[in-house]
XYZ file of C-alpha atoms in Angstrom:
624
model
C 0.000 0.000 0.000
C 1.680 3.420 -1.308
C 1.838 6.515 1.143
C -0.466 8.388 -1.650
C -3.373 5.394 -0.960
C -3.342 5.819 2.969
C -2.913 9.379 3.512
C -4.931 12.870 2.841
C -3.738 15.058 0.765
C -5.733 18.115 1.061
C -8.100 19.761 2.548
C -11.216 19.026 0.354
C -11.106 15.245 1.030
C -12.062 15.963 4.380
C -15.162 16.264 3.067
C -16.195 12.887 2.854
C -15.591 10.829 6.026
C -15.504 7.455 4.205
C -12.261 8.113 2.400
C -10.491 10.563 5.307
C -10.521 10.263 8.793
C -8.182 12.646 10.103
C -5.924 15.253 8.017
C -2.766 14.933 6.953
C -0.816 18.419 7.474
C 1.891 18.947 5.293
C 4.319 21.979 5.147
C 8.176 22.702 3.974
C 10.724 21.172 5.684
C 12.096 24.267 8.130
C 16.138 24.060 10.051
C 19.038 26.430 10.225
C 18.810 29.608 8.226
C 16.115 29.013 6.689
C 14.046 28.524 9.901
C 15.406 31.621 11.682
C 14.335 33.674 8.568
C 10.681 32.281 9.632
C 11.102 33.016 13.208
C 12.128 36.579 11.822
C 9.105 36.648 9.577
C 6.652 35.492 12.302
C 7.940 37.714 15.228
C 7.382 40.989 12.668
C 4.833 39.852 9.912
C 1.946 38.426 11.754
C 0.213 37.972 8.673
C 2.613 35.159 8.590
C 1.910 33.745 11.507
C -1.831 34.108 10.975
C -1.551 31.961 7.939
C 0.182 28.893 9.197
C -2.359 29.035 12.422
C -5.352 28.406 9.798
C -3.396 25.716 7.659
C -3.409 23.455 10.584
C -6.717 22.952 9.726
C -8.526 25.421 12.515
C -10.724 26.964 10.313
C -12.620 23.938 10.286
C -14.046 24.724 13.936
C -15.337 27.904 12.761
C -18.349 26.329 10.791
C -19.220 24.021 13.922
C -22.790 24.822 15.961
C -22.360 22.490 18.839
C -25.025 22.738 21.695
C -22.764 20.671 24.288
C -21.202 22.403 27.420
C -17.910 22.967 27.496
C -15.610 20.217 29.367
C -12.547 21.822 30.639
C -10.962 18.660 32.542
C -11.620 15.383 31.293
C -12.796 13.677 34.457
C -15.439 11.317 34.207
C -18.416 11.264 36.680
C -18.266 9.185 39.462
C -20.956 7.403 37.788
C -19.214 6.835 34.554
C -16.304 4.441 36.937
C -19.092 2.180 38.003
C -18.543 -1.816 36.961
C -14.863 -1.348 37.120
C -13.384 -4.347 39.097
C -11.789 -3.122 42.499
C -10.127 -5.359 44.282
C -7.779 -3.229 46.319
C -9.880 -4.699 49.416
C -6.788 -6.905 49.483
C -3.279 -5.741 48.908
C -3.160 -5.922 45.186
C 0.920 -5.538 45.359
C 1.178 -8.467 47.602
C -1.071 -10.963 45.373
C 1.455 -9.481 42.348
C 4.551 -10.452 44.421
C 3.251 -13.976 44.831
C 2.826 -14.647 41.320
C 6.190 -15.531 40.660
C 4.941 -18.549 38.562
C 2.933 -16.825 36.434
C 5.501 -14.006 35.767
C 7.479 -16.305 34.545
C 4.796 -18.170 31.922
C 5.668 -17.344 28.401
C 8.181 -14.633 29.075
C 11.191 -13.787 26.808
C 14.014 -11.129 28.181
C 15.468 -10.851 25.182
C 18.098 -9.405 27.662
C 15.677 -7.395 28.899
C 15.838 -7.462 33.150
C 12.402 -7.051 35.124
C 12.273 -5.613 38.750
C 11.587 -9.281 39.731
C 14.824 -10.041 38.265
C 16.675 -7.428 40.902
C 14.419 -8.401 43.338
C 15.207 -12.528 43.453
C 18.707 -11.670 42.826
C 19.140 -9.410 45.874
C 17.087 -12.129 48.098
C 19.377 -14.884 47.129
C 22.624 -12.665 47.813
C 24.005 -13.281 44.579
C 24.491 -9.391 44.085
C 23.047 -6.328 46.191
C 21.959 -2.602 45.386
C 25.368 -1.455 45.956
C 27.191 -3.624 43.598
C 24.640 -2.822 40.885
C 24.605 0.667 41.401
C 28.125 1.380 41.304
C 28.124 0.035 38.062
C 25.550 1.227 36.631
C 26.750 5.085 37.466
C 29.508 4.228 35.239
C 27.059 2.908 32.361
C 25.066 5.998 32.666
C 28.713 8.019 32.057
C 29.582 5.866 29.692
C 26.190 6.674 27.941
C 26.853 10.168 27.794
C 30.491 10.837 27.028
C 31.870 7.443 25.465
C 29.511 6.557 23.403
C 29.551 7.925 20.202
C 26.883 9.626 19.620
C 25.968 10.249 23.264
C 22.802 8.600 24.055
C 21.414 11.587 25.755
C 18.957 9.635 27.700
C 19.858 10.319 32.157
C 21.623 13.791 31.490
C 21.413 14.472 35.326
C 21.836 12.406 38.114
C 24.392 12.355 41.182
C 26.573 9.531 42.681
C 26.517 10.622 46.017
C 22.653 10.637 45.853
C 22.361 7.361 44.315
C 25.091 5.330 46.153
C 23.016 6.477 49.702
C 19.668 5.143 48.417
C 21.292 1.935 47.450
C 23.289 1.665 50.574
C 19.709 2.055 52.674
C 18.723 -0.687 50.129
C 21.400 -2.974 50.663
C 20.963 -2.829 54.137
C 17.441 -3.674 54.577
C 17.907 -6.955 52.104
C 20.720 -7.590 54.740
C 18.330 -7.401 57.762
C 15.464 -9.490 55.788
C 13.494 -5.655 55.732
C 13.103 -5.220 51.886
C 9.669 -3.106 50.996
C 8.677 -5.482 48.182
C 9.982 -5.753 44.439
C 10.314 -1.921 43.879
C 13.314 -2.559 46.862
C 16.761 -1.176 44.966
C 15.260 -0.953 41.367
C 16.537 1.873 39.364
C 14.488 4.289 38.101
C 14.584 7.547 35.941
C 12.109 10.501 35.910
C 10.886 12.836 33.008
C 12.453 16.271 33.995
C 8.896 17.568 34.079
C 8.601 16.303 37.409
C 9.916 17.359 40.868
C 12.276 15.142 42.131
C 14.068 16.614 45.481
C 17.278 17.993 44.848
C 17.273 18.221 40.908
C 16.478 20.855 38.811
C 12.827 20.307 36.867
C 13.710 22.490 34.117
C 11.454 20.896 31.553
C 13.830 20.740 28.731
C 15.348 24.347 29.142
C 18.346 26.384 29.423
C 16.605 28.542 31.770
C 13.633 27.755 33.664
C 14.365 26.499 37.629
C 18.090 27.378 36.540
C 19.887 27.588 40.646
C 15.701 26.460 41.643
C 15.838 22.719 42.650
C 12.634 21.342 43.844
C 12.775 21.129 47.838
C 10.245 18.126 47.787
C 9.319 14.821 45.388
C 6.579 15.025 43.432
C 3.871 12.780 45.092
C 4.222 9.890 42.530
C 7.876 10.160 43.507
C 7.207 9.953 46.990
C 5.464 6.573 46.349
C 8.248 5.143 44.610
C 10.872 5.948 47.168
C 8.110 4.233 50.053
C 8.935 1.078 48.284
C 12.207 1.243 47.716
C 13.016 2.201 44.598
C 16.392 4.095 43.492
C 15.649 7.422 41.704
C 18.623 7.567 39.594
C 18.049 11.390 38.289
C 16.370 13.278 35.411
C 15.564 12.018 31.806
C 16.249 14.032 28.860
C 12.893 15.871 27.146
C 11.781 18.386 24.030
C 11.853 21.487 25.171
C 8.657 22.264 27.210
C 7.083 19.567 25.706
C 6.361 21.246 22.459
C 7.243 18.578 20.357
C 7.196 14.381 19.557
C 10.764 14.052 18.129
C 12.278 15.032 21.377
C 14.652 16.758 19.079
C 16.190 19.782 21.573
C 18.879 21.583 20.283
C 19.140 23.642 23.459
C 19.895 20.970 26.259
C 20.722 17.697 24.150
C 18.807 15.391 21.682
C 18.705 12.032 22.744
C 19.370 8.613 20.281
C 17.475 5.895 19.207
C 19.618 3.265 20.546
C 17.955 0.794 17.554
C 19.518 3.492 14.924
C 21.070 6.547 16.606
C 19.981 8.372 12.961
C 16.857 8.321 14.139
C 15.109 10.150 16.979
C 13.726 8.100 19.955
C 9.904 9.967 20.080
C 9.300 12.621 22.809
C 8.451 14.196 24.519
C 10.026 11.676 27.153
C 12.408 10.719 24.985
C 15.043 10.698 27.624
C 12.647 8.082 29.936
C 12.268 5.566 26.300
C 15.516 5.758 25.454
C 16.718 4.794 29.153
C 14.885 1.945 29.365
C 15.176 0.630 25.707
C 19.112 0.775 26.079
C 18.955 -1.031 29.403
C 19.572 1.041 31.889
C 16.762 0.897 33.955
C 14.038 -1.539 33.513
C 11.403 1.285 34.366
C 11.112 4.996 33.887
C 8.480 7.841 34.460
C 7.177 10.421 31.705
C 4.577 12.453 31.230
C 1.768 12.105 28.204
C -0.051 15.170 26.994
C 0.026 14.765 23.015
C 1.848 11.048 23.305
C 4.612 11.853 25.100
C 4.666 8.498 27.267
C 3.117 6.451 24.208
C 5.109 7.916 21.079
C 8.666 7.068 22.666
C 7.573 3.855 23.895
C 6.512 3.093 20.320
C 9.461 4.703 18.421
C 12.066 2.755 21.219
C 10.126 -1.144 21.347
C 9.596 -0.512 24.829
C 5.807 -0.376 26.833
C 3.950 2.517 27.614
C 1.277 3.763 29.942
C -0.707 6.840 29.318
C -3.509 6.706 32.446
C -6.557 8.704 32.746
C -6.903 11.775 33.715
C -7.127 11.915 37.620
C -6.035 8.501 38.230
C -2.302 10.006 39.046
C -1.127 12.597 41.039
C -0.391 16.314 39.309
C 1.562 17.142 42.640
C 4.820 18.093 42.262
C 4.443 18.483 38.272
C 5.340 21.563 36.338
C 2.023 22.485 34.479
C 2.842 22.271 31.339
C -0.476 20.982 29.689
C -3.172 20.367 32.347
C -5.764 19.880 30.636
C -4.635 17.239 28.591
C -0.926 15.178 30.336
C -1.293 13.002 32.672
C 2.263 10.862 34.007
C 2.462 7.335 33.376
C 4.902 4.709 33.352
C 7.571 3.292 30.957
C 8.754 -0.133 31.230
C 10.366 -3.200 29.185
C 8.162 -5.019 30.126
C 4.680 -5.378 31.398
C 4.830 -6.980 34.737
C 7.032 -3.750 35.635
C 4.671 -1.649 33.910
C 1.719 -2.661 35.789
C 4.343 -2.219 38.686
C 5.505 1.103 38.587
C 1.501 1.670 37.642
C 0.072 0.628 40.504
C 2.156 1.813 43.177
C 2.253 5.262 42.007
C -2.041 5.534 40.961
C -4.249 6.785 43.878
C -6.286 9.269 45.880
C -3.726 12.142 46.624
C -5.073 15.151 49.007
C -2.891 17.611 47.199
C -4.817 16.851 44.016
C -8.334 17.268 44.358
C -8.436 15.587 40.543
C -7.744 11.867 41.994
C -10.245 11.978 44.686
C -13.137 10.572 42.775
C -11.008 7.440 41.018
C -11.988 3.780 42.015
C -9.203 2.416 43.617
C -6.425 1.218 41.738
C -6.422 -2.826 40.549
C -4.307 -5.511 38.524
C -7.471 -7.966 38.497
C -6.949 -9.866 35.498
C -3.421 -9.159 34.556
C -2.471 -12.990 33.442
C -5.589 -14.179 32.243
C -3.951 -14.396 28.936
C -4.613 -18.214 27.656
C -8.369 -16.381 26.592
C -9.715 -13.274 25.647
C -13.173 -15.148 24.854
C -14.429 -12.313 26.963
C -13.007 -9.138 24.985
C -14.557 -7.145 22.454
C -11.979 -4.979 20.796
C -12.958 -2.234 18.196
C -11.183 -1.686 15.079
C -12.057 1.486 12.610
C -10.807 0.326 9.571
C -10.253 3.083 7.535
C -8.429 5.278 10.481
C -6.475 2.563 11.021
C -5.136 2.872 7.243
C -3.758 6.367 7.836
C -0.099 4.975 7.651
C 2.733 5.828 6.162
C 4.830 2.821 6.305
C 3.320 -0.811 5.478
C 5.409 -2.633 7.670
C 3.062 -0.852 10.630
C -0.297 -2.170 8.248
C 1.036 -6.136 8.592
C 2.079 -5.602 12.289
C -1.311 -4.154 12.898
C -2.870 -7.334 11.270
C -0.547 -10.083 12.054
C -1.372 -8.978 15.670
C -5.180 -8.963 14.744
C -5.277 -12.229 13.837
C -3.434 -13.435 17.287
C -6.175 -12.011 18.910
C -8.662 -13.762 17.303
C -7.194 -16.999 17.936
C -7.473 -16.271 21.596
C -10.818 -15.733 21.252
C -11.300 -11.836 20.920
C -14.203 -10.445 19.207
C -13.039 -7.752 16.818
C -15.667 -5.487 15.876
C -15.665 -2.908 13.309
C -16.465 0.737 14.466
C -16.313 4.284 13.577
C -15.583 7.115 15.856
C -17.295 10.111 14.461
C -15.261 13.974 14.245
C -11.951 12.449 14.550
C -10.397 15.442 12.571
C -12.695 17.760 14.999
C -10.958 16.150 17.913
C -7.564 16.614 16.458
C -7.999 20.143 15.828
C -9.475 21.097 18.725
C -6.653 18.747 20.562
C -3.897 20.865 18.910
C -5.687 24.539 19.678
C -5.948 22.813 23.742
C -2.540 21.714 24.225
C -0.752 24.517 22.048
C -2.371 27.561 23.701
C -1.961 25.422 27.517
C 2.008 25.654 26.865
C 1.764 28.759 24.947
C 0.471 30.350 28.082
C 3.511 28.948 30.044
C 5.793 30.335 27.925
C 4.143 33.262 28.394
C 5.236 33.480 32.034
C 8.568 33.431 30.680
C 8.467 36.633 28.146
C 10.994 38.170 28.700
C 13.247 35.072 28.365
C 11.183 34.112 24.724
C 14.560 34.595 22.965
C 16.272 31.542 24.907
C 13.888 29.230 23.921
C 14.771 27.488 20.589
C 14.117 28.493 17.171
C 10.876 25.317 16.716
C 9.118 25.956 20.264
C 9.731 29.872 19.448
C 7.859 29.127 15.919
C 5.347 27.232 17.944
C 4.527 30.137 20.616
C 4.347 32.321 17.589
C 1.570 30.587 15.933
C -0.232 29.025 18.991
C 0.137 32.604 20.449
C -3.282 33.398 18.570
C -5.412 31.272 20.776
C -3.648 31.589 24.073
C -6.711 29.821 26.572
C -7.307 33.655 28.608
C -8.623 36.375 27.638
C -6.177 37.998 30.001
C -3.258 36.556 28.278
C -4.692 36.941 24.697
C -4.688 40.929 25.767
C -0.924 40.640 27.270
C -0.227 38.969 23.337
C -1.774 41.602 21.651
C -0.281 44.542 24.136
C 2.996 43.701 22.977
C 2.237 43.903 19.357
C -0.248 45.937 17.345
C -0.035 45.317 14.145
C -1.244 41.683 15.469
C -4.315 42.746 17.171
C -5.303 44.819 13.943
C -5.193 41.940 12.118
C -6.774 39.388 14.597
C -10.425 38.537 15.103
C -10.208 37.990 18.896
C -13.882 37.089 19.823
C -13.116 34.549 16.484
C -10.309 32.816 18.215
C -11.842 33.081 21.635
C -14.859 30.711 19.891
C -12.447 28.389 18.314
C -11.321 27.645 22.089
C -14.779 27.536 23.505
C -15.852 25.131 20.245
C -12.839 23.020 21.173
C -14.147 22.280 24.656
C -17.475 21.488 23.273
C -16.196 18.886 20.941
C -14.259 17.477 23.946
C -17.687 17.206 25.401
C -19.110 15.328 22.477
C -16.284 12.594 21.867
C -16.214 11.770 25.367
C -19.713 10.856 25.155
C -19.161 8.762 21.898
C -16.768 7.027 23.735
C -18.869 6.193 26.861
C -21.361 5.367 24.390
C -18.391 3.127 22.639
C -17.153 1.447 25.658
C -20.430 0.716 27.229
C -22.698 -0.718 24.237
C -19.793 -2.646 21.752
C -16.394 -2.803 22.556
C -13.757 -3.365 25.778
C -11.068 -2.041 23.910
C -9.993 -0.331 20.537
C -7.234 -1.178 18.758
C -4.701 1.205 16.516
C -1.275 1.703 15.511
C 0.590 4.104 18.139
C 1.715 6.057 15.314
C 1.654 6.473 11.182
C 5.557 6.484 11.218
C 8.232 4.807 12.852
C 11.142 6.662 13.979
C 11.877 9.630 11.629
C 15.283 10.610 10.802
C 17.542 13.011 12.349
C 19.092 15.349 9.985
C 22.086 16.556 11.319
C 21.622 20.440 11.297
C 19.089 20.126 13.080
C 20.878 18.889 16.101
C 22.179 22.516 16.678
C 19.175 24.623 14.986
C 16.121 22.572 15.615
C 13.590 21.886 12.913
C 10.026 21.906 12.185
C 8.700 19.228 10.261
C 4.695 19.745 10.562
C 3.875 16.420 8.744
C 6.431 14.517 10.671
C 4.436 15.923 14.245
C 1.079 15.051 12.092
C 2.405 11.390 11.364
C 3.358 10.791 15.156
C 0.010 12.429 16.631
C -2.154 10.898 14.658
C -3.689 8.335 16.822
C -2.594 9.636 20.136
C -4.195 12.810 20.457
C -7.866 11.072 21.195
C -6.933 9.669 24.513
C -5.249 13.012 25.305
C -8.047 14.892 24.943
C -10.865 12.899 26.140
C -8.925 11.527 29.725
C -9.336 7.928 28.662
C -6.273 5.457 29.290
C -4.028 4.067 26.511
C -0.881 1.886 26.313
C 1.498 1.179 23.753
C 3.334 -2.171 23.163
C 5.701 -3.155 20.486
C 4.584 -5.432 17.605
C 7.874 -6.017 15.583
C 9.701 -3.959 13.585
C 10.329 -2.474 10.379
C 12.823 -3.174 7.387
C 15.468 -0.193 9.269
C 15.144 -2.416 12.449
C 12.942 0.313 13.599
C 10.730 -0.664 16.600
C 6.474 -0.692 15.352
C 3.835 0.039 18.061
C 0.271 -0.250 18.252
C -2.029 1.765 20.437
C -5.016 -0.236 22.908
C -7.413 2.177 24.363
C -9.924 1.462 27.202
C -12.424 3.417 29.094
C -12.192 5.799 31.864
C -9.686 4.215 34.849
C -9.407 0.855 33.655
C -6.178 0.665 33.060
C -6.341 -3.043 34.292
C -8.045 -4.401 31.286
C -4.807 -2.571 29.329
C -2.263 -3.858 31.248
C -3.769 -6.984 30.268
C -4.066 -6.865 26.929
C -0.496 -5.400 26.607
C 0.489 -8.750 29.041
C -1.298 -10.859 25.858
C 0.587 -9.165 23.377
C 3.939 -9.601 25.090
C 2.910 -13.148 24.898
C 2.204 -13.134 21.216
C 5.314 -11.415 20.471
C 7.889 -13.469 22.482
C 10.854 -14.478 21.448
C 10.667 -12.343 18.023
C 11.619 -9.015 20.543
C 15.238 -7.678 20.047
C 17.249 -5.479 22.002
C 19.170 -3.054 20.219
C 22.983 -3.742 19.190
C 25.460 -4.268 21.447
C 26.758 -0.832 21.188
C 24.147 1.106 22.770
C 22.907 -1.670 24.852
C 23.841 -1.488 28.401
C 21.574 -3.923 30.101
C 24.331 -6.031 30.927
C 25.555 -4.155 34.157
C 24.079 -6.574 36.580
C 25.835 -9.874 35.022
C 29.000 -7.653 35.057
C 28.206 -8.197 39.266
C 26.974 -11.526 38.979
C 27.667 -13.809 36.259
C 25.152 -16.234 38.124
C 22.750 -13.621 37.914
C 19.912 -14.013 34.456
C 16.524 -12.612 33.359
C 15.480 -15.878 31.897
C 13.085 -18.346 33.484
């Protein structure tokens, strides 16, 4: 199938919903001079600007009459959470620890280490906290100034920091005290999230520079209650305005699969950490993707929960409408892991305090899926650019249909409205953060400075539109506000509406629904745009395509790898569930580890570093 058969082309065949289901946006190819011209261009010819904010496809809201309230938060009603299975009653961690046999069922490393792994290894004595952790400090240096390129994945952490957690570790495995399986696991954190002592400068040169946070975030907090080591911060794209996590003002990080390629951000940093092997889990942070799109482009799993179900404390707001954190793993049992320890009520966050409690009910009933019904739209799914993701996609179909699975075929109404009114959310949330930061707008790079510019139009205040416009006239004579000030008001109402096609969804046909994470895999890094940036609007289009829904409505998603393409490029696909079950995801993605088995690969030798612990212990192994 040709990239010309899958893909719009224009504008007009949006028309008809049978042959186009969301837009393809295409643009020139911006980086170096040529992009700084346009940052010239946009900063003093807003006609400019105003041009590239309507071929995004925005104009489209315009013509909308929707009679829905607007939903500013995603949250579902209380009533919307009822018939999900709690069984929290019991301690669901505890039950988890005791299934070592069924951990073990079916499961392929590949080289790939699980917290279990640590966890049996330390109880047996064959190697302790310490001894891993004073190797795997050198493995994180080694990532970062011997390796060629730099992997760009933990670009802050401290020694001193790390070898006292693992020395608290070590100790209670010594006295027979160890909190659980999280007990002297490493783990690295999205620097979009407090962790005490670090800078959370969310991709920047400037922001928190000589600021480090006095206190850990509170799905931190739960992380360090069981024992886990917080190794330091992950790389990211600059304020999160971006999916390439290309950042040419901190550091880009590498595909460790094929360092010409980008790893998929904006918690690049976290994939690439945990596909090279350096921790078996890390956190990120998913408000366009940014959990599901590096976990896709790096053959790693990844956890976008709904809105609420995790703790905002601690988090720089970036996108609050629309991120939520969520965990990255190598594998599923640590996914559902990291998940449930850090999901819950929080007081600080008044968001979590209507969830049902937190449960892995279900997570190994694998041998059947007799009882799922998992929705496939056809023709959305076909919105790919590379056919290797088309037989992953169906190869993977038919698995699930020899387990049992019903697949039903579905459509899901005003996807393009949904994406447009996703982008105009999102964009004008971290517009307005930049905002805060005005009179530092020149340190920002030249691609999030062309992105303020545009999204500038539609910041979400009318206080902060009038700030916009203060600061440059010729703008405001050429602007429409109350025009733009509907767009946003539209865009809330269309959140309104897909949510409730979605309940609708999810409560009369389908479990699940099924998609490929993205309509790419990783895209290429060109190399002047390491230093410049670039802006590549069809690349973002490609990578958002099926992410933005969950985003926008608060529903959970995960991303698991399928196989991979003829560049030994890691392919995802995308399950979706309704509002806080994140169980029924877990497992599914548990299944599909199953199905793919032994076909996973780790990447090549030289950017794999998974190998630290059997530098320790030679009688120390992942397999069963």
């Amino acid at each position: 199938m040709s990239s010309s058969e899958q893909l719009p082309k224009n504008e007009e065949n949006t028309k008809n919903a049978e042959h186009v289901v969301t837009r393809r946006l295409k643009a020139p190819y911006l980086s170096g001079f040529i992009l700084r011209i346009m940052i010239f261009l946009m900063d003093y010819m807003p006609g400019v600007t105003k041009y590239l904010f309507w071929n995004a496809g925005l104009k489209a809201l315009r013509k909308l009459s929707i009679d829905d309230c607007p939903t500013l938060i995603p949250l579902p009603l209380p009533k919307e959470t009822f018939g999900i299975v709690e069984t929290k009653t019991v301690d669901g961690l505890e039950i988890f620890e005791k299934q070592k046999n069924l951990r073990q069922k079916n499961y392929y490393s590949s080289g790939f280490l699980r917290a279990s792994d640590f966890h049996e290894a330390y109880l047996a004595k064959r190697v302790t906290p310490l001894q891993v952790c004073e190797v795997l400090i050198n493995k994180i240096d080694e990532s970062l100034k011997r390796c060629n390129p730099p992997l760009n994945a933990i670009i802050k952490y401290k020694r001193d920091d790390i070898i006292a957690q693992a020395t608290a570790s070590t100790e209670r495995y010594a006295n027979n005290k160890s909190f659980g399986l999280l007990d002297g696991i490493p783990i690295a954190v999205k620097d979009e999230i407090d962790v005490k002592g670090y800078e959370t400068n969310v991709g920047t040169k400037f922001i928190n520079r000589g600021n480090p946070a006095t206190s850990d975030a509170t799905i931190i907090e739960r992380l360090r209650e069981k024992g886990a080591i917080i190794l330091g911060k992950t790389s990211m794209h600059e304020i999160g305005f971006g999916s390439t996590n290309n950042n040419p003002s901190v550091c880009t990080p590498r595909n460790p699969y094929n360092t010409d390629y980008y790893p998929g951000g904006s918690s690049g940093g976290s994939g690439v950490a945990v596909a090279s092997g350096l921790c078996p889990i890390a956190i990120g942070r998913d408000g366009g993707g940014s959990v599901r799109i590096p976990s896709s482009f790096c053959g790693i799993y990844g956890l976008k929960t709904t809105c609420g179900r995790f703790s905002d404390d601690g988090l720089y707001p970036l996108a609050h409408s629309v991120a939520v954190s969520g965990p990255m793993a190598a594998s599923v049992d640590d996914l559902a892991l990291a998940y449930y320890v850090m999901a819950g009520k929080d007081p600080k966050d008044p968001n979590t305090l209507h969830q049902p409690l937190p449960t892995l009910h279900g997570l190994y009933d694998t041998n059947t899926l007799s009882d799922l019904k998992i929705g496939v739209y056809s023709m959305w799914n076909k919105q790919v650019d590379n056919p290797a993701i088309t037989t992953a996609l169906n190869s993977f179909i038919n698995e699930l249909k020899l387990r049992g699975a019903e697949i039903i075929e579905i459509k899901i109404p005003e996807l393009e409205e949904a994406r447009i009114a996703h982008l105009l959310t999102i964009g004008t949330e971290l517009t307005t953060v930049a905002k805060r930061h005005k009179d530092k707008i020149h340190l920002f790079s030249c691609p999030t400075r062309s992105n303020i510019n545009v999204m500038k139009l539609a910041t979400a205040s009318y206080k902060v539109i009038m700030q916009v416009f203060e600061c440059n006239n010729s703008l405001a004579k050429t602007v429409n506000l109350k025009q733009f000030l509907l767009l946003l008001v539209v865009s809330q109402q269309i959140r309104t509406r897909i949510m409730r096609t979605l309940k609708n969804l999810f409560n009369n046909q389908v479990d699940l629904i099924l998609t490929p994470a993205t309509a790419i895999t990783a895209p290429k890094i060109y190399p002047r745009a390491l230093a410049h940036g670039e802006v590549d609007v069809t690349v973002i289009s490609d990578t958002l395509r099926f992410i933005q829904l969950a985003n926008f409505t608060g529903v959970p998603a995960v991303s698991i790898p399928a196989g991979y393409d003829n560049n030994n490029l890691p392919i995802g696909l995308q399950f979706i569930a309704k509002w806080y079950d994140e169980a029924k995801l877990l497992r599914i993605a548990k299944t599909s580890e199953e199905i793919l088995g032994d076909k996973r690969r780790k990447p090549s030798d030289k950017f794999w570093f998974g190998n630290y612990v059997q530098e320790v212990s030679e009688n120390f192994s992942g397999e069963s």
